[in-house]
Coordinates of C-alpha atoms and ligand atoms in Angstrom, one line a residue:
M1 CA 124.0 91.5 89.1
E2 CA 121.9 88.5 88.0
Q3 CA 118.2 88.6 88.5
K4 CA 116.8 87.6 91.7
R5 CA 113.7 85.4 92.1
S6 CA 110.9 86.4 94.7
I7 CA 107.8 84.4 95.9
A8 CA 105.2 86.9 97.3
I9 CA 102.8 85.1 100.2
D10 CA 99.8 87.3 101.5
G11 CA 97.0 86.4 103.7
P12 CA 95.1 87.1 106.9
S13 CA 97.1 86.1 110.3
G14 CA 97.2 82.6 111.2
A15 CA 96.8 81.3 107.9
G16 CA 100.3 79.6 108.4
K17 CA 102.2 82.1 106.1
S18 CA 105.4 82.2 108.2
T19 CA 105.8 78.4 109.0
L20 CA 105.4 77.5 105.5
A21 CA 107.2 80.5 104.0
K22 CA 110.3 79.7 106.2
R23 CA 109.8 75.7 104.8
L24 CA 109.6 77.0 101.1
A25 CA 112.6 79.1 101.7
E26 CA 114.6 76.3 103.3
Q27 CA 113.2 73.6 100.8
L28 CA 114.1 76.3 97.4
G29 CA 117.1 77.7 98.9
F30 CA 115.7 81.2 99.4
R31 CA 115.8 83.5 102.0
Y32 CA 112.7 84.0 103.9
V33 CA 111.7 87.7 104.7
D34 CA 109.1 87.8 107.3
T35 CA 107.5 91.4 107.0
G36 CA 105.0 91.1 110.1
A37 CA 108.1 91.1 112.2
I38 CA 109.4 94.3 110.8
Y39 CA 106.2 96.0 112.0
R40 CA 105.8 94.2 115.2
T41 CA 109.2 95.7 116.0
V42 CA 107.9 99.2 115.0
G43 CA 105.1 98.2 117.4
L44 CA 107.1 97.2 120.3
A45 CA 109.1 100.5 119.8
V46 CA 105.6 102.5 120.5
Q47 CA 104.6 100.2 123.1
R48 CA 107.7 100.5 125.0
H49 CA 107.7 104.4 124.4
G50 CA 104.1 104.4 125.8
L51 CA 102.9 106.0 122.6
D52 CA 99.1 105.8 121.0
P53 CA 99.8 103.4 117.9
T54 CA 97.0 105.3 116.2
D55 CA 98.9 108.7 116.6
G56 CA 100.7 108.9 113.3
A57 CA 102.4 112.5 114.2
A58 CA 103.9 110.8 117.2
V59 CA 104.6 107.4 115.6
G60 CA 106.0 109.2 112.7
A61 CA 108.5 111.6 115.2
L62 CA 109.4 108.2 117.2
L63 CA 110.3 106.8 113.9
Q64 CA 113.2 109.1 113.3
D65 CA 115.0 108.2 116.6
I66 CA 114.6 104.1 116.7
D67 CA 117.1 101.8 115.2
V68 CA 115.4 98.6 113.4
S69 CA 117.5 96.1 112.0
I70 CA 117.4 92.3 110.4
S71 CA 119.9 89.8 110.9
Y72 CA 120.0 86.2 109.8
D73 CA 121.5 83.5 112.1
D74 CA 123.6 80.6 111.0
T75 CA 120.4 78.8 110.2
G76 CA 119.0 81.4 108.2
L77 CA 116.7 82.2 110.9
Q78 CA 115.4 86.1 110.6
R79 CA 116.4 87.8 113.9
M80 CA 115.1 91.0 114.8
A81 CA 116.8 94.3 116.8
L82 CA 115.7 97.5 118.5
Q83 CA 118.3 99.8 119.2
G84 CA 120.7 96.7 119.0
E85 CA 118.8 94.7 121.6
D86 CA 117.7 91.1 120.0
V87 CA 113.4 91.3 120.2
T88 CA 112.7 88.3 118.0
A89 CA 111.2 86.7 120.9
A90 CA 109.4 90.0 122.6
I91 CA 107.6 90.7 119.5
R92 CA 105.6 87.6 119.8
M93 CA 104.0 88.6 122.8
N94 CA 100.3 88.8 122.0
E95 CA 99.8 92.3 123.3
I96 CA 102.4 93.4 120.5
S97 CA 100.1 91.9 117.7
A98 CA 97.4 94.6 117.9
Y99 CA 100.2 97.4 118.3
A100 CA 101.8 95.9 115.5
S101 CA 98.3 95.9 113.3
K102 CA 97.7 99.7 114.1
V103 CA 101.0 101.1 113.4
S104 CA 100.9 99.2 110.2
A105 CA 97.9 101.7 109.1
L106 CA 100.2 104.6 109.3
P107 CA 101.6 106.0 105.9
A108 CA 104.7 106.8 107.5
V109 CA 105.3 103.5 108.8
R110 CA 104.9 101.7 105.6
D111 CA 107.1 104.3 103.6
F112 CA 109.9 104.0 106.5
L113 CA 109.9 100.0 106.0
L114 CA 109.3 100.1 102.3
D115 CA 112.7 100.2 101.1
T116 CA 114.0 97.7 103.4
Q117 CA 112.0 94.8 102.4
R118 CA 112.6 96.1 98.6
D119 CA 116.5 95.7 99.0
M120 CA 116.4 92.6 100.6
A121 CA 114.2 91.0 97.3
R122 CA 117.2 93.1 95.4
R123 CA 119.7 91.1 97.0
H124 CA 118.2 87.7 97.7
D125 CA 116.0 85.0 96.0
V126 CA 113.6 85.3 98.7
V127 CA 110.0 83.8 100.0
M128 CA 108.4 87.1 101.3
D129 CA 105.3 87.0 103.7
G130 CA 103.0 89.6 104.7
R131 CA 99.8 91.6 103.6
D132 CA 100.8 93.6 100.7
I133 CA 104.0 91.7 99.3
G134 CA 102.6 90.8 96.1
T135 CA 100.3 94.2 95.3
V136 CA 102.8 96.5 96.6
V137 CA 106.1 95.7 97.6
L138 CA 107.1 93.2 95.0
P139 CA 104.4 93.6 92.4
D140 CA 106.4 91.8 90.1
A141 CA 107.2 88.7 92.1
D142 CA 107.5 85.4 90.0
V143 CA 104.9 83.8 92.1
K144 CA 102.4 85.2 94.4
I145 CA 100.2 83.2 96.6
Y146 CA 97.2 84.2 99.1
L147 CA 97.1 81.9 101.8
T148 CA 94.2 82.3 104.0
A149 CA 91.6 80.1 106.1
A150 CA 88.5 80.6 107.9
A151 CA 88.9 82.6 111.0
E152 CA 88.0 79.8 113.4
A153 CA 90.4 77.6 111.9
R154 CA 93.1 80.3 112.5
A155 CA 91.8 81.3 115.8
K156 CA 92.4 77.9 117.1
R157 CA 95.8 77.2 115.7
R158 CA 96.9 80.3 117.5
Y159 CA 95.3 79.1 120.4
L160 CA 97.2 75.9 120.6
E161 CA 100.7 77.7 119.6
L162 CA 100.1 80.0 122.8
I163 CA 99.1 77.0 125.3
Q164 CA 102.0 75.2 123.8
R165 CA 104.3 78.2 124.6
G166 CA 103.0 77.9 128.2
Q167 CA 101.2 81.2 127.5
Q168 CA 97.9 82.1 128.9
A169 CA 95.4 81.9 126.4
D170 CA 91.0 82.0 125.8
L171 CA 89.9 81.0 122.4
D172 CA 87.0 83.1 122.4
T173 CA 89.5 86.1 122.9
I174 CA 91.6 85.4 120.0
L175 CA 88.9 84.7 117.6
R176 CA 87.7 88.2 118.4
E177 CA 91.3 89.5 118.1
V178 CA 91.9 87.6 115.0
I179 CA 88.5 89.0 113.5
D180 CA 89.3 92.6 114.6
R181 CA 92.6 92.2 113.3
D182 CA 91.3 91.3 109.9
R183 CA 89.3 94.1 109.7
R184 CA 91.9 96.5 110.4
D185 CA 94.3 95.1 107.9
M186 CA 91.8 94.7 105.1
E187 CA 90.0 98.1 105.6
R188 CA 93.0 100.4 106.3
E189 CA 93.3 102.8 103.2
I190 CA 96.9 102.4 102.4
A191 CA 98.4 99.0 101.5
P192 CA 95.1 96.8 102.5
L193 CA 95.1 93.0 102.7
R194 CA 93.9 91.5 99.6
Q195 CA 94.6 89.1 96.7
A196 CA 96.5 90.5 93.9
E197 CA 94.7 89.9 90.4
D198 CA 97.6 87.4 89.4
A199 CA 98.0 85.6 92.8
V200 CA 97.0 82.3 93.4
L201 CA 94.3 81.4 96.2
V202 CA 95.3 78.6 98.7
D203 CA 93.1 77.9 101.5
T204 CA 94.3 75.6 104.0
T205 CA 91.2 75.3 106.2
E206 CA 90.9 71.9 105.5
M207 CA 94.6 71.4 104.8
D208 CA 96.9 70.3 107.4
L209 CA 100.5 71.7 107.3
E210 CA 102.4 69.1 105.0
Q211 CA 99.2 69.3 102.4
S212 CA 99.7 72.8 102.5
F213 CA 103.2 72.9 102.1
Q214 CA 103.3 70.5 99.4
A215 CA 100.5 72.3 97.3
M216 CA 102.4 75.5 97.5
L217 CA 105.9 73.6 96.7
H218 CA 104.1 72.3 93.4
L219 CA 102.4 75.7 92.5
I220 CA 106.1 77.4 93.0
Q221 CA 108.3 74.7 91.3
E222 CA 105.8 74.9 88.0
K223 CA 105.6 78.9 88.0
L224 CA 109.6 79.0 88.2
G225 CA 110.0 76.0 85.7
V226 CA 112.2 74.1 88.6
K227 CA 111.9 70.7 90.1
Ligands
LIG1 O1 102.0 88.7 110.3 P1 102.1 89.2 111.7 O2 100.9 88.9 112.2 O3 103.3 88.8 112.4 O4 101.9 90.9 111.2 C1 101.9 91.9 112.2 C2 100.9 92.9 111.8 O5 101.7 93.7 110.6 C3 99.8 92.6 110.9 O6 98.5 93.1 111.7 C4 99.7 93.6 109.7 C5 100.8 94.1 109.8 N1 101.5 93.8 108.6 C6 101.2 94.4 107.6 O7 100.6 95.4 107.5 N2 101.9 94.2 106.1 C7 103.0 93.2 106.0 N3 103.6 93.5 105.0 C8 103.3 92.7 107.1 C9 102.4 92.7 108.5

């Protein structure tokens, strides 16, 4: 089988990873893999079962019983299913973000999802985004980008996104949640969020989406030697 190419994009929540990774994948003709959505699906399962997301034994036992699957629709968009039910929209609820962040600190959950992610990169050219793609999941990725922005800028983007979707939102609460989640994602013992040594840092605090997209595309094309 020919060698597949992989682009790893890591960074904190709200830096624009998924929007940018999706557009980059489209432009390059690669498959976009949103790994946060996979953790969110496990988080949703834990919430639905009324479990404590920090209880490793209970969550570990639940993993044996649940079916988490990924598929792609005609437009190349990733869809998540839990027990065969499409949960692509349900996993975006604000409450599920904290569940996802908490279950993602459990070794059993990370082990459970590792193969699924690597398998995707073995079979397809991918743009994969997450927290530990360049450091753990795909240490040999062709291009690694660490995408970040100031917490205030990320909270504001999230706030506007929720308002636009007609959901209730409070900027101060969201900023607190962003900071809490950053801390949890960066301070956990396994696969913490950090920039891989060979990753290029892209800070989008002062950049709009288009500028960020162009900067990343340029970088990727240069590294892959394509135009
Ligand atoms: O990117 P996101 O906000 O949808 O991710 C949800 C949570 O999942 C996030 O708090 C951290 C976790 N996550 C992770 O630990 N590793 C990944 N590769 C992707 C997400």
